Short mmCIF file of C-alpha atoms in Angstrom, two decimals:
data_model
loop_
_atom_site.label_atom_id
_atom_site.label_comp_id
_atom_site.label_asym_id
_atom_site.label_seq_id
_atom_site.Cartn_x
_atom_site.Cartn_y
_atom_site.Cartn_z
CA UNK A 1 18.86 -15.83 61.57
CA UNK A 2 16.98 -12.86 62.32
CA UNK A 3 20.22 -10.88 60.40
CA UNK A 4 20.20 -12.93 57.48
CA UNK A 5 17.28 -12.12 56.47
CA UNK A 6 16.64 -8.99 57.36
CA UNK A 7 19.29 -8.59 54.79
CA UNK A 8 17.33 -10.82 52.17
CA UNK A 9 14.20 -8.89 52.28
CA UNK A 10 16.27 -5.56 52.11
CA UNK A 11 17.97 -7.30 49.34
CA UNK A 12 14.62 -8.36 47.77
CA UNK A 13 13.73 -4.43 47.64
CA UNK A 14 16.27 -2.55 46.28
CA UNK A 15 15.34 -4.98 42.75
CA UNK A 16 12.16 -4.43 42.62
CA UNK A 17 13.00 -0.69 43.40
CA UNK A 18 15.50 -0.72 40.56
CA UNK A 19 12.94 -2.90 37.95
CA UNK A 20 10.49 -0.75 38.61
CA UNK A 21 12.02 2.56 37.35
CA UNK A 22 13.32 0.45 34.60
CA UNK A 23 9.72 -0.19 34.08
CA UNK A 24 9.03 3.95 34.48
CA UNK A 25 11.91 5.15 32.20
CA UNK A 26 10.73 2.88 29.20
CA UNK A 27 7.13 4.27 29.78
CA UNK A 28 8.28 7.38 29.93
CA UNK A 29 10.31 7.28 26.33
CA UNK A 30 7.47 5.08 24.12
CA UNK A 31 4.82 7.55 25.10
CA UNK A 32 7.47 10.61 24.04
CA UNK A 33 5.37 11.69 20.53
CA UNK A 34 7.32 12.02 17.31
CA UNK A 35 7.69 15.29 15.83
CA UNK A 36 4.82 16.08 12.99
CA UNK A 37 6.62 15.81 9.15
CA UNK A 38 7.16 19.56 7.90
CA UNK A 39 7.17 20.55 4.29
CA UNK A 40 8.38 23.99 3.05
CA UNK A 41 7.21 24.84 -0.04
CA UNK A 42 10.17 27.00 -2.16
CA UNK A 43 8.85 28.80 -5.14
CA UNK A 44 10.70 30.94 -7.60
CA UNK A 45 10.43 34.92 -7.23
CA UNK A 46 9.58 35.69 -11.07
CA UNK A 47 6.66 33.18 -12.63
CA UNK A 48 5.61 34.34 -16.22
CA UNK A 49 3.01 32.56 -18.23
CA UNK A 50 4.26 30.14 -21.14
CA UNK A 51 8.06 29.82 -19.17
CA UNK A 52 8.90 26.62 -17.16
CA UNK A 53 8.60 26.92 -13.10
CA UNK A 54 10.84 24.65 -10.80
CA UNK A 55 8.74 24.65 -7.18
CA UNK A 56 10.46 22.58 -4.47
CA UNK A 57 8.96 20.83 -1.33
CA UNK A 58 12.06 21.15 1.90
CA UNK A 59 10.49 17.71 3.89
CA UNK A 60 12.29 17.42 7.55
CA UNK A 61 10.32 15.56 10.68
CA UNK A 62 12.44 17.28 13.47
CA UNK A 63 15.99 17.84 12.33
CA UNK A 64 16.04 15.09 9.99
CA UNK A 65 15.40 14.94 6.03
CA UNK A 66 13.01 12.88 4.90
CA UNK A 67 14.26 11.01 1.92
CA UNK A 68 11.59 8.63 2.15
CA UNK A 69 8.33 10.35 1.56
CA UNK A 70 5.58 8.12 -0.04
CA UNK A 71 5.20 10.81 -2.34
CA UNK A 72 5.01 14.45 -3.37
CA UNK A 73 2.79 15.87 -5.02
CA UNK A 74 2.33 19.69 -5.98
CA UNK A 75 -2.20 20.74 -6.77
CA UNK A 76 -2.09 23.30 -9.28
CA UNK A 77 -5.02 25.72 -9.62
CA UNK A 78 -6.26 29.27 -10.57
CA UNK A 79 -8.35 31.56 -8.55
CA UNK A 80 -12.10 31.50 -9.46
CA UNK A 81 -11.58 27.58 -9.38
CA UNK A 82 -12.49 25.81 -6.60
CA UNK A 83 -9.51 24.25 -5.05
CA UNK A 84 -12.17 21.02 -4.52
CA UNK A 85 -12.37 20.83 -8.52
CA UNK A 86 -10.17 18.22 -10.52
CA UNK A 87 -7.23 19.95 -10.69
CA UNK A 88 -3.46 19.17 -11.88
CA UNK A 89 -1.48 17.38 -9.57
CA UNK A 90 1.59 16.98 -10.82
CA UNK A 91 4.71 14.64 -8.76
CA UNK A 92 7.65 15.43 -7.61
CA UNK A 93 11.25 14.10 -8.40
CA UNK A 94 13.19 13.53 -5.21
CA UNK A 95 16.12 15.84 -5.83
CA UNK A 96 17.70 14.50 -2.41
CA UNK A 97 18.20 16.18 1.42
CA UNK A 98 14.48 16.16 1.76
CA UNK A 99 14.54 18.18 -1.27
CA UNK A 100 11.52 17.20 -4.07
CA UNK A 101 11.02 19.03 -7.09
CA UNK A 102 8.64 19.88 -9.91
CA UNK A 103 8.04 21.98 -13.50
CA UNK A 104 5.21 23.65 -14.19
CA UNK A 105 3.79 25.78 -16.91
CA UNK A 106 0.98 28.17 -16.72
CA UNK A 107 -0.83 28.63 -19.10
CA UNK A 108 -1.94 32.90 -18.97
CA UNK A 109 -0.96 35.31 -16.46
CA UNK A 110 -3.59 35.45 -13.49
CA UNK A 111 -3.51 34.56 -9.35
CA UNK A 112 -3.20 30.83 -8.58
CA UNK A 113 -2.51 28.55 -5.63
CA UNK A 114 -0.68 25.18 -4.76
CA UNK A 115 -1.07 22.23 -2.92
CA UNK A 116 2.53 20.56 -1.76
CA UNK A 117 0.43 16.91 -0.93
CA UNK A 118 3.74 14.87 1.77
CA UNK A 119 2.17 11.57 2.89
CA UNK A 120 5.54 10.78 4.34
CA UNK A 121 5.56 8.02 7.16
CA UNK A 122 1.96 7.31 7.92
CA UNK A 123 1.75 11.49 8.16
CA UNK A 124 0.02 13.66 5.25
CA UNK A 125 0.30 17.64 5.36
CA UNK A 126 -0.41 19.92 2.72
CA UNK A 127 0.28 22.98 2.65
CA UNK A 128 -0.92 26.07 1.03
CA UNK A 129 0.55 28.82 -1.17
CA UNK A 130 -0.72 31.94 -3.67
CA UNK A 131 1.37 32.70 -6.15
CA UNK A 132 1.46 35.05 -9.00
CA UNK A 133 1.92 34.67 -12.88
CA UNK A 134 2.93 37.11 -15.08
CA UNK A 135 0.65 40.86 -13.82
CA UNK A 136 -1.88 38.81 -12.12
CA UNK A 137 -4.69 41.25 -12.60
CA UNK A 138 -6.62 40.13 -15.63
CA UNK A 139 -10.51 40.43 -15.80
CA UNK A 140 -11.27 37.12 -16.53
CA UNK A 141 -9.35 36.48 -13.51
CA UNK A 142 -11.16 38.21 -11.46
CA UNK A 143 -14.57 37.91 -12.86
CA UNK A 144 -13.78 33.94 -11.89
CA UNK A 145 -12.99 34.24 -8.56
CA UNK A 146 -16.94 36.11 -8.20
CA UNK A 147 -17.97 32.05 -9.15
CA UNK A 148 -17.96 28.64 -7.95
CA UNK A 149 -18.37 28.22 -4.27
CA UNK A 150 -19.59 25.16 -4.41
CA UNK A 151 -20.00 22.53 -1.93
CA UNK A 152 -19.87 20.20 -3.48
CA UNK A 153 -16.53 18.67 -5.50
CA UNK A 154 -16.50 16.92 -9.11
CA UNK A 155 -13.74 15.08 -11.02
CA UNK A 156 -13.30 13.82 -14.50
CA UNK A 157 -14.57 10.55 -13.52
CA UNK A 158 -17.84 12.38 -12.41
CA UNK A 159 -17.61 11.81 -9.33
CA UNK A 160 -19.56 14.02 -6.83
CA UNK A 161 -19.10 14.37 -3.54
CA UNK A 162 -21.60 15.64 -0.74
CA UNK A 163 -20.82 16.40 2.74
CA UNK A 164 -22.55 18.78 4.95
CA UNK A 165 -19.91 21.05 6.44
CA UNK A 166 -22.22 23.27 8.50
CA UNK A 167 -23.19 20.18 11.15
CA UNK A 168 -23.82 21.92 14.93
CA UNK A 169 -20.95 19.48 16.26
CA UNK A 170 -19.98 20.38 20.11
CA UNK A 171 -16.45 19.94 21.65
CA UNK A 172 -15.62 16.65 23.66
CA UNK A 173 -19.43 15.22 21.68
CA UNK A 174 -19.36 12.44 19.44
CA UNK A 175 -19.73 14.09 15.73
CA UNK A 176 -21.15 11.91 12.89
CA UNK A 177 -19.19 13.03 10.40
CA UNK A 178 -21.28 12.03 6.90
CA UNK A 179 -20.37 11.96 3.08
CA UNK A 180 -22.15 10.75 -0.06
CA UNK A 181 -19.85 10.23 -2.52
CA UNK A 182 -22.32 9.36 -6.41
CA UNK A 183 -20.67 8.73 -10.14
CA UNK A 184 -22.81 9.40 -12.71
CA UNK A 185 -24.88 10.14 -10.73
CA UNK A 186 -25.34 6.41 -9.05
CA UNK A 187 -24.02 5.80 -5.62
CA UNK A 188 -19.72 4.94 -5.55
CA UNK A 189 -20.36 1.65 -3.50
CA UNK A 190 -17.65 -0.33 -1.73
CA UNK A 191 -15.06 2.49 -1.63
CA UNK A 192 -12.16 2.92 1.08
CA UNK A 193 -12.92 6.15 2.39
CA UNK A 194 -11.54 8.24 5.25
CA UNK A 195 -11.84 11.56 7.16
CA UNK A 196 -8.26 13.65 7.64
CA UNK A 197 -8.13 15.93 10.79
CA UNK A 198 -5.74 18.78 10.41
CA UNK A 199 -5.97 21.47 13.15
CA UNK A 200 -3.22 23.60 15.05
CA UNK A 201 -5.13 22.51 18.00
CA UNK A 202 -3.67 18.50 16.95
CA UNK A 203 -0.46 17.21 17.71
CA UNK A 204 -0.74 15.18 15.00
CA UNK A 205 -2.97 14.88 11.16
CA UNK A 206 -6.30 12.48 12.78
CA UNK A 207 -7.64 9.64 10.34
CA UNK A 208 -11.21 8.39 11.16
CA UNK A 209 -12.07 5.40 9.18
CA UNK A 210 -15.56 4.95 7.77
CA UNK A 211 -18.24 2.74 7.12
CA UNK A 212 -20.60 2.52 4.11
CA UNK A 213 -23.82 2.66 6.25
CA UNK A 214 -26.14 2.48 2.67
CA UNK A 215 -25.07 2.35 -1.35
CA UNK A 216 -22.59 5.77 -1.21
CA UNK A 217 -23.14 6.61 1.74
CA UNK A 218 -19.87 6.97 4.19
CA UNK A 219 -20.11 7.48 8.50
CA UNK A 220 -17.49 7.78 10.40
CA UNK A 221 -17.49 9.27 13.77
CA UNK A 222 -15.08 11.92 15.68
CA UNK A 223 -14.77 13.90 18.91
CA UNK A 224 -13.44 17.32 17.94
CA UNK A 225 -11.53 18.35 21.72
CA UNK A 226 -11.55 22.21 21.36
CA UNK A 227 -13.98 24.98 19.97
CA UNK A 228 -12.47 26.39 17.03
CA UNK A 229 -11.37 25.90 13.12
CA UNK A 230 -10.81 22.65 11.16
CA UNK A 231 -9.83 21.50 8.22
CA UNK A 232 -11.79 18.48 7.10
CA UNK A 233 -9.82 16.06 4.54
CA UNK A 234 -12.54 13.28 2.86
CA UNK A 235 -10.07 10.65 0.82
CA UNK A 236 -11.68 8.42 -1.44
CA UNK A 237 -10.43 5.24 -3.23
CA UNK A 238 -11.92 2.44 -5.20
CA UNK A 239 -9.85 0.55 -8.18
CA UNK A 240 -7.99 3.08 -10.22
CA UNK A 241 -9.82 6.23 -8.54
CA UNK A 242 -8.05 8.04 -5.84
CA UNK A 243 -8.71 11.35 -4.91
CA UNK A 244 -10.04 13.87 -2.14
CA UNK A 245 -11.59 17.20 -1.15
CA UNK A 246 -11.18 19.70 1.77
CA UNK A 247 -14.20 21.04 4.03
CA UNK A 248 -13.67 23.95 6.35
CA UNK A 249 -15.58 23.20 9.68
CA UNK A 250 -16.19 24.93 13.08
CA UNK A 251 -16.57 23.91 16.09
CA UNK A 252 -18.49 26.16 18.65
CA UNK A 253 -20.05 26.13 22.24
#
């Protein structure tokens, strides 16, 4: 009788241990983080004003080509113009094998920049590239480069976004992120506003929702994990308006 009870207890213990081992394996798989999407920008070698140039974005996630991106949009602006302004954005066409392509004609020679805004699989990346059109050394471009360094943003609908990018935030302390948004000098009310936080110190992009504290004033909270430079992208959406601005912040001890 005792021997039978002993054997029964032994088998029950073995079954429990096996089940626990299986659960731990499952948890380990669930905790494994999926890789971020990546966008490689492929630019033509020679770009001339007034001539159509083709730009490509190769979107991948790990070793997999991303065929189902929500969108890939190229944003172009000339040196001397604030990258937060209402720059032209052109949506790229999916060509297959993770490649998205767009054609664009630059009106004059000079130094330009682009963002390849890529939204896919609940992730967003926006690599930035510099390019030269023609000789790229016109006096007009050089004069523009010395101007327009405002910490504000305006678009064609006269929307202005004020953001204090010099907040004295500390690592591992909750920071209040605030954006004051107006349209035609009136509060931009009842919008959906998000802060997107990007850094090589983070394994993925962080999206912070906001609440409207008072008309046109949006606030979110985030704890920066360490010192260093971060990019904060403020997305704002309301009816047919969907835009963003980008700010650089530095977290000190």
